[in-house]
Coordinates of C-alpha atoms in Angstrom, one line a residue:
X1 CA 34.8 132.9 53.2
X2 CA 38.1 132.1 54.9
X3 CA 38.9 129.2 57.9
X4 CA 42.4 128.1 58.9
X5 CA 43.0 124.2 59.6
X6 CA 45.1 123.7 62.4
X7 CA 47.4 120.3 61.8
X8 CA 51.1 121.1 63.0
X9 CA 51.2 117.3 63.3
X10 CA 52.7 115.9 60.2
X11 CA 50.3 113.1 58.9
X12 CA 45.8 114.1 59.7
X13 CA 44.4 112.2 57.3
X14 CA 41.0 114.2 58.6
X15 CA 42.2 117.5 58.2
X16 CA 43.0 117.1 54.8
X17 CA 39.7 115.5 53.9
X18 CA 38.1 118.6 55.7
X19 CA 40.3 120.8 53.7
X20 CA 39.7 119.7 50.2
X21 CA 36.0 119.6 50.9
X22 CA 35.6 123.4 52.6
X23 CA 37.3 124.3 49.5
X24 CA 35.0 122.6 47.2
X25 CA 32.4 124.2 49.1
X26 CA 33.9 127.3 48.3
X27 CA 36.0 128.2 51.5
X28 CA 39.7 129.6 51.3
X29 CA 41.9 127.4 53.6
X30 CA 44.8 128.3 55.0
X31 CA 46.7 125.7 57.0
X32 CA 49.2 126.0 60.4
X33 CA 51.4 123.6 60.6
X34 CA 55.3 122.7 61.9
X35 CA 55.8 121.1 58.4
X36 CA 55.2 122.7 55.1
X37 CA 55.7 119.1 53.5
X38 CA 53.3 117.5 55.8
X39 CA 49.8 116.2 53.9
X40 CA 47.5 118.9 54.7
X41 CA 50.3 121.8 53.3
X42 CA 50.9 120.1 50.3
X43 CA 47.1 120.1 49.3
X44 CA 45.9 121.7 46.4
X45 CA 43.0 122.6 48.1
X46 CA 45.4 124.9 50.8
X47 CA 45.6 128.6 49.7
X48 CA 48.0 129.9 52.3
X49 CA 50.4 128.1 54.5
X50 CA 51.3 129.0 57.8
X51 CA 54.6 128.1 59.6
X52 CA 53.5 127.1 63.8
X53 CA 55.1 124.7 66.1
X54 CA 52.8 122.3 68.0
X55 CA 51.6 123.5 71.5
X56 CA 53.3 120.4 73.1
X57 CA 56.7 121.9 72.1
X58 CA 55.8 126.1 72.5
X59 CA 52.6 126.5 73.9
X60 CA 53.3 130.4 73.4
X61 CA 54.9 130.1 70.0
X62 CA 51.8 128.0 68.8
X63 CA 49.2 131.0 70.1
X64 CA 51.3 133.6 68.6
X65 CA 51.9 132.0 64.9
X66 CA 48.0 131.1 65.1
X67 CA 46.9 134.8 65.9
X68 CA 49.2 136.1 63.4
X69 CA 47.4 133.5 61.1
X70 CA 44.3 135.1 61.9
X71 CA 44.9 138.6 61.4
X72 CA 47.1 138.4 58.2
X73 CA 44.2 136.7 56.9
X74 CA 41.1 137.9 58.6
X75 CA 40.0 133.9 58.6
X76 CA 36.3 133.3 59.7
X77 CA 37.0 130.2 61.4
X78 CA 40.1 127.9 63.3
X79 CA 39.5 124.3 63.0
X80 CA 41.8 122.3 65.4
X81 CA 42.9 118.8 64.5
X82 CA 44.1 117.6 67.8
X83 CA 43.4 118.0 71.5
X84 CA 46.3 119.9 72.5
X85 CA 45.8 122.2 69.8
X86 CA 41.8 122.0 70.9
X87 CA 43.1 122.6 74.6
X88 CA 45.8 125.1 73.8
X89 CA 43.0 127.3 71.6
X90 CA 40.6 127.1 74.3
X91 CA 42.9 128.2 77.1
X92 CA 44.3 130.9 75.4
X93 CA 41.2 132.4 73.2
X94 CA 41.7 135.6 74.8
X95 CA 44.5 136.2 73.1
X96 CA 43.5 135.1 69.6
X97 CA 41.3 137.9 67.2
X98 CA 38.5 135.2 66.5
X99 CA 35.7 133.2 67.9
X100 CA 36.5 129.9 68.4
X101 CA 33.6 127.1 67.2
X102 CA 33.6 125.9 71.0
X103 CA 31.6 127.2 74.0
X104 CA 33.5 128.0 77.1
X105 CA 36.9 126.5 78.5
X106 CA 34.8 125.2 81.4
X107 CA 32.8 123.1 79.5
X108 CA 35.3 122.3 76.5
X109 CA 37.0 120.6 79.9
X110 CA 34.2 119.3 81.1
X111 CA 33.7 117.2 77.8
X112 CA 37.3 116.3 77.2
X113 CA 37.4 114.6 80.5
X114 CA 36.9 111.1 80.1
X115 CA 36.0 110.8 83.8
X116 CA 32.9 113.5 83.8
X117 CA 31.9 112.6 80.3
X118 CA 31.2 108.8 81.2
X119 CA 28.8 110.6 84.3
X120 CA 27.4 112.7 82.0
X121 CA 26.5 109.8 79.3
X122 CA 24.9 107.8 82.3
X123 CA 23.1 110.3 83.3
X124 CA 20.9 110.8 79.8
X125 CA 20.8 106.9 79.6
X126 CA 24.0 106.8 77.2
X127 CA 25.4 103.5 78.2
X128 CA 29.4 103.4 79.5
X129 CA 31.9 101.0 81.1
X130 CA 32.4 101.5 84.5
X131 CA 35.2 103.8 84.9
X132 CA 37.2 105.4 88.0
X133 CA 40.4 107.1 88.9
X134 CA 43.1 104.3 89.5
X135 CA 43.5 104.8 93.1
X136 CA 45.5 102.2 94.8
X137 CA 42.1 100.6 96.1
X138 CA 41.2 100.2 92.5
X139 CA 43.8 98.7 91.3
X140 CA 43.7 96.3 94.4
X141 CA 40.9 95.2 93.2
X142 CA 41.6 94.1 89.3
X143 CA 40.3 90.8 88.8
X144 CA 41.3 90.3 85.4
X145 CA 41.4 92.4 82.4
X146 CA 41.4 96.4 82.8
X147 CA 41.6 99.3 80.3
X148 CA 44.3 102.0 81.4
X149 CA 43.9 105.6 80.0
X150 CA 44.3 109.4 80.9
X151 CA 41.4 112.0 82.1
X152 CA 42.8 114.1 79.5
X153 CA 45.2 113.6 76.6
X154 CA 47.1 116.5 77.3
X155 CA 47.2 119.0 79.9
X156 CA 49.6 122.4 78.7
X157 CA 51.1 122.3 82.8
X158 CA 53.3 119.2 82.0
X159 CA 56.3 119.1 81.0
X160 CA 57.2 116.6 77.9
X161 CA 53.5 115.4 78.2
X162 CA 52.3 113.4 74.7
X163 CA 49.7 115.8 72.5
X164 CA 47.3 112.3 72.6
X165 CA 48.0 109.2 75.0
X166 CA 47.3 105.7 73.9
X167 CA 45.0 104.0 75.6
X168 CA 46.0 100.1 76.9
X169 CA 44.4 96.8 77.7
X170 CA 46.0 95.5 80.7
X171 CA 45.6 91.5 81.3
X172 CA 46.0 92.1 85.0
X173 CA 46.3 94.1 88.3
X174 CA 50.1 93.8 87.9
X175 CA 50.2 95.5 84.1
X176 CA 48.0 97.8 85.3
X177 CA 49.8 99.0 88.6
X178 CA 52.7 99.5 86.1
X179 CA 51.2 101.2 83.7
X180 CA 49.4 103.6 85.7
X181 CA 53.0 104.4 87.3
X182 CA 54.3 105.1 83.9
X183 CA 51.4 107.7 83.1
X184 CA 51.8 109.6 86.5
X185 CA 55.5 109.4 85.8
X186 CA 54.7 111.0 82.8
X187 CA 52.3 114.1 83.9
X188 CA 49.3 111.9 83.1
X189 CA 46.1 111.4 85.1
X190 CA 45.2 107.7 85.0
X191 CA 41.6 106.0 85.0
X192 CA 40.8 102.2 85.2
X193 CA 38.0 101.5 82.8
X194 CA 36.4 98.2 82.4
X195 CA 37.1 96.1 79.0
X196 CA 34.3 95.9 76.4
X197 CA 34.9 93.5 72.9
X198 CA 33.0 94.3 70.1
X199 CA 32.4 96.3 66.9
X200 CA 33.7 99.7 66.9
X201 CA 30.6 102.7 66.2
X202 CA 31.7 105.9 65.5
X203 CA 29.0 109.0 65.5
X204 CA 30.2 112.0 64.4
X205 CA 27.4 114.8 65.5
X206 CA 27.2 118.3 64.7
X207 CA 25.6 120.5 67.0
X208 CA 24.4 124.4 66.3
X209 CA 24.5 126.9 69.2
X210 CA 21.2 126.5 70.1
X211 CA 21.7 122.9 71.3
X212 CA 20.1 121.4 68.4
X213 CA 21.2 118.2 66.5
X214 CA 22.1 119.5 62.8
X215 CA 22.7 116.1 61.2
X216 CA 24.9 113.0 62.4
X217 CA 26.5 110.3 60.2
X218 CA 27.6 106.8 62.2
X219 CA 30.4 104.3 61.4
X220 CA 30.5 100.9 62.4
X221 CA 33.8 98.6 62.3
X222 CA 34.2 95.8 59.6
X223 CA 33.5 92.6 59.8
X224 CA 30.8 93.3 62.3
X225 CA 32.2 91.1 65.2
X226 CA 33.6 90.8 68.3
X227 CA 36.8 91.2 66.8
X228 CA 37.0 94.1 63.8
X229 CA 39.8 94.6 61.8
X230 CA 42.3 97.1 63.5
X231 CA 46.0 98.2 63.5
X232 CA 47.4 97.2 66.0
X233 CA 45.4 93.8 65.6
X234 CA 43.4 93.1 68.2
X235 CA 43.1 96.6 69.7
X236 CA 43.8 99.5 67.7
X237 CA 41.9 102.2 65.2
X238 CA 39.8 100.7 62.7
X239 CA 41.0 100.1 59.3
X240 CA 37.7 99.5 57.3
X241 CA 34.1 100.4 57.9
X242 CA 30.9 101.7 56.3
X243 CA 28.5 103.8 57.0
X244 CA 25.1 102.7 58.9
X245 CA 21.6 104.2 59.4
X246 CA 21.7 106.1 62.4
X247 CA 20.2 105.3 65.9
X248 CA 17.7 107.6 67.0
X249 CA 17.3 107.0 69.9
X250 CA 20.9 107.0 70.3
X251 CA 21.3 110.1 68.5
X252 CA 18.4 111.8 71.0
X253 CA 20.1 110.6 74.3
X254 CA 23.6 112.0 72.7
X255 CA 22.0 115.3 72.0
X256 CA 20.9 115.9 75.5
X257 CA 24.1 114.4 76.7
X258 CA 25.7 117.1 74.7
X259 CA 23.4 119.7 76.0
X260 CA 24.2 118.4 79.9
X261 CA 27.8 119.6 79.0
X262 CA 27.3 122.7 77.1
X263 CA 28.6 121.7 74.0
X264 CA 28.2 122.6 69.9
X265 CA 30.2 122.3 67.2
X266 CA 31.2 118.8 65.8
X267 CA 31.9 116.2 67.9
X268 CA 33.5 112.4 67.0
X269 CA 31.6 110.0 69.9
X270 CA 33.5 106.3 70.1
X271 CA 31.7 103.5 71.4
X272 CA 32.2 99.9 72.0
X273 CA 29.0 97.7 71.1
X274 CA 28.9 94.7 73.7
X275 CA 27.4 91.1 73.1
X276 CA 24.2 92.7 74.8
X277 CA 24.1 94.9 71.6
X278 CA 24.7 98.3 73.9
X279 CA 26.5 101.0 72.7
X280 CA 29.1 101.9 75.0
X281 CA 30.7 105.5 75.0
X282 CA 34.5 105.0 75.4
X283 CA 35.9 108.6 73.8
X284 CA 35.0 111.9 73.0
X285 CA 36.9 113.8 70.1
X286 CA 36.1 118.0 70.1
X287 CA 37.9 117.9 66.9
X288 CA 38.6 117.2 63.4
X289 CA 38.8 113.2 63.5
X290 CA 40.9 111.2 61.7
X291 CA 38.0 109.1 59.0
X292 CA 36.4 112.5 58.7
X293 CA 36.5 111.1 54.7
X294 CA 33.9 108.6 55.5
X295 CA 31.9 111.3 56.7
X296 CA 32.4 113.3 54.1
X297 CA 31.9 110.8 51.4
X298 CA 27.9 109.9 53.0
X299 CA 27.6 113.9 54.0
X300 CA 29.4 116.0 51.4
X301 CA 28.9 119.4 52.7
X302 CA 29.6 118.2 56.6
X303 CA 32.6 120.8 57.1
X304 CA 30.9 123.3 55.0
X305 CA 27.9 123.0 58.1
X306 CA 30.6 123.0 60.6
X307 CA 32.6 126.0 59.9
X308 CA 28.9 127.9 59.5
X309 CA 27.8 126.8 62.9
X310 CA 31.4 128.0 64.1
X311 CA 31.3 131.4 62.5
X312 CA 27.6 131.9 63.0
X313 CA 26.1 132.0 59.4
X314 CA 23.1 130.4 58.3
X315 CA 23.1 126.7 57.7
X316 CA 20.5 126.1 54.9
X317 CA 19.3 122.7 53.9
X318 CA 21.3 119.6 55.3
X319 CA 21.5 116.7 53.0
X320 CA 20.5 113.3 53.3
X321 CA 23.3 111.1 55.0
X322 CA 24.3 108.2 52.2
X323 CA 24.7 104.6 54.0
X324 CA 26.3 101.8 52.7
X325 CA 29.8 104.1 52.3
X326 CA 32.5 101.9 53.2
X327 CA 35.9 103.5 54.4
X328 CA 39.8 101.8 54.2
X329 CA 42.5 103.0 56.3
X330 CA 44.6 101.4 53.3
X331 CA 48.1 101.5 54.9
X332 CA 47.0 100.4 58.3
X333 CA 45.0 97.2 56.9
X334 CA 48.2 96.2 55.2
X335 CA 50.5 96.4 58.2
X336 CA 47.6 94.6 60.1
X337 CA 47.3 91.4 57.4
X338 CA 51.1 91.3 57.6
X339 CA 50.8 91.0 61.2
X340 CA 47.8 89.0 61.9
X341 CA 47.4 86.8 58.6
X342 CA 43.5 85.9 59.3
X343 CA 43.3 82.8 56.3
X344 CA 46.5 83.4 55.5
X345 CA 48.9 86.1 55.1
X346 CA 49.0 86.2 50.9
X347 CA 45.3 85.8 50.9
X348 CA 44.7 88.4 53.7
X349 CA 46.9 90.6 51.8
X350 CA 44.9 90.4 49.0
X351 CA 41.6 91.2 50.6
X352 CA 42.9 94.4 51.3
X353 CA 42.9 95.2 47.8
X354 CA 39.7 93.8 47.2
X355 CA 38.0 96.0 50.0
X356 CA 40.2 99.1 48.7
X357 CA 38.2 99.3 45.4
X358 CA 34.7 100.9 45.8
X359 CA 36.0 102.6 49.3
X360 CA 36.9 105.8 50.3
X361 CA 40.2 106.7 51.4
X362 CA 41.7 109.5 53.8
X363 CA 44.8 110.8 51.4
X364 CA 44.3 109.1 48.1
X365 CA 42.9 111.6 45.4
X366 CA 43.5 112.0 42.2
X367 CA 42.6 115.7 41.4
X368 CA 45.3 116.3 44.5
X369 CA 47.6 113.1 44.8
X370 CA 51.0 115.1 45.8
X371 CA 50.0 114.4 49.4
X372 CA 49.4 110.5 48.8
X373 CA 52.8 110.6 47.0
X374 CA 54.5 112.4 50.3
X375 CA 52.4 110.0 52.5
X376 CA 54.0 106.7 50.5
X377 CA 57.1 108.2 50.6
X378 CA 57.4 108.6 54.5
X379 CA 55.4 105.3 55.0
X380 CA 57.9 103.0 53.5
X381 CA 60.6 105.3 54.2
X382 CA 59.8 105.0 57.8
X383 CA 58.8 100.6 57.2
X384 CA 62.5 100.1 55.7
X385 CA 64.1 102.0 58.6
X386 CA 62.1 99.8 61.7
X387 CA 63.5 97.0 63.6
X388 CA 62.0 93.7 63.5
X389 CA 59.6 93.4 66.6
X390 CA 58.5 90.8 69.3
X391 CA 55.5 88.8 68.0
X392 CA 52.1 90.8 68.6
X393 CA 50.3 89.9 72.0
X394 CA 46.3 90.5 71.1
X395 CA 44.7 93.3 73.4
X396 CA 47.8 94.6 74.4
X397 CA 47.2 98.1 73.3
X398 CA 44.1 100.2 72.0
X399 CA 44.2 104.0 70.7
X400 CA 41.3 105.9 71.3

């Protein structure tokens, strides 16, 4: 059994959780990246490396390395990390000798686009923020706060176009007007979305091809506030979390959601939880997500289901999802207590250690450590070479 990771990004803290556990699962992985030092090439649990450069850069370089990859290997299965390589994979199947673990390029757009997925979610009584292309009627009629972000993250027609936008919090009509300028300047296709505070809940589903729900773990956002811990504070990915029973009925409205679409495969659903306690849907990830570990950690044989459903062999027995699994962006929480200082800096400082011990962590291992070692070694590298910045202003931008 053989399935090549895609992660020409340097530092995917999910694809390398996904890798060591397909291998313990007894999967060979091979891995196409830009950088053979990056985390996921340095792995133990890699076999075979393959050099690619990112479809943002060579769209056609990144098919043809990814092909080659195939055939030199005969690999089962492609597992992309990001949504341009999701996008560029999908576009260009035809020209790749393997079966990709999505259904067609219709609908792998059709899910991907933030504008028809928050229809689609409303549709099978998922709830959503309002959301609607930034026209200059909608803007004219901001009162307040707005979210800006893109359809799509990345569309393989524009030139110089980010593989993954950030997403922002405007404080007005004015922020917004010049935001949503800056994205059309830059090949984007912006949306206005309204602004919901609250605990962060990831679901991350896997679906087989006959539509049905395989199994589903969900991550809610530490402390469980209005305002979770985050980097960047205020808005930003999550830095700690733990694993949480999972919501039925959420879980049955998500399935036929994702059925509505005319998806399978694995899928990472965001949402926002509001004061009224309602989930809302805010981002859909086709992809391997970034705190896959937590995932892994509460469903140890989650990839090993994925890359079955994706090369069509039998599943067998799913296992029962562990709660309680807490999950530490570790590097992320530091920068964010240096930054926010919530009782203190020194004592916020220190309750990132505390939380690190009994968590799970996205690089740290220490049957594989050379890729934590790499990932130190870049981190403050990259820390002792930044400028100071301007004091953070809360909200002012979120990544999806």
């Amino acid at each position: 059994m053989r399935v090549l990771i895609v992660a020409t990004g340097w530092n995917n803290r999910g694809a390398l959780a996904t890798s060591r556990a397909l291998a313990r699962a007894g999967w060979e992985v091979g891995c196409a990246t830009a950088d053979p030092r990056g985390l996921l090439a340095t792995s133990r649990s890699v076999s075979h490396v393959h050099r690619s450069p990112p479809p943002t850069a060579d769209l056609d370089g990144f098919v043809q390395a990814t092909a080659e990859a195939v055939g030199a290997m005969a690999y089962e299965a492609v597992l992309p990390s990001s949504d341009a390589e999701t996008f560029a994979l999908s576009l260009c199947r035809d020209r790749l000798p393997i079966r990709l673990p999505y259904p067609s390029h219709d609908a792998v757009l059709g899910a991907f686009d933030k504008l028809e997925l928050t229809r689609a979610a409303a549709a099978c009584g998922v709830g959503t923020p309002w959301t609607t292309p930034a026209t200059p009627a909608a803007l004219a009629a901001v009162d307040g706060p707005v979210v800006v972000k893109v359809r799509f993250h990345w569309d393989p027609g524009a030139i110089a176009m980010p593989g993954r936008w950030r997403t922002w919090v405007c404080p007005d009509a004015e922020a917004a007007r010049t935001r949503v300028a800056a994205v059309r300047d830059a090949g984007g296709d912006p949306l206005l979305q309204q602004v919901v505070r609250g605990p962060l809940l990831h679901t991350h589903v896997l679906i087989d091809r006959d539509g049905e729900l395989v199994t589903a773990v969900q991550q809610r956002s530490e402390p469980d506030t209005e305002t979770p811990l985050t980097w960047p504070p205020g808005a930003g990915v999550r830095v700690r979390s733990v694993t949480v029973p999972l919501d039925q009925e959420l879980a049955e409205k998500v399935t036929v959601m994702l059925g509505r679409l005319g998806w399978f495969g694995f899928v990472g659903l965001m949402f926002i939880v509001g004061a009224d306690g309602v989930p809302r849907l805010v981002d859909f990830n086709g992809r391997i997500p970034i705190s896959f570990q937590q995932s892994i950690a509460a469903c140890p044989t989650l990839p090993d289901l994925w890359a079955r459903v994706a090369t069509g062999r039998p599943v067998g027995g799913v296992p029962v999802v562990e709660t309680g699994v807490r999950y530490q962006w570790l590097w992320g929480d530091l920068r964010r207590a240096v930054r926010e200082g919530r009782g203190g800096r020194l004592a916020d400082l220190a309750g990132c250690l505390t939380y690190a011990w009994g968590a799970t962590h996205g690089i740290w291992s220490a049957q594989d450590p050379w890729p934590a070692v790499r990932s130190w070694q870049r981190n403050l590298g990259s820390l002792s070479r930044r400028r100071p910045k301007a004091p953070h202003r809360p909200g002012a931008v979120v990544e999806s």
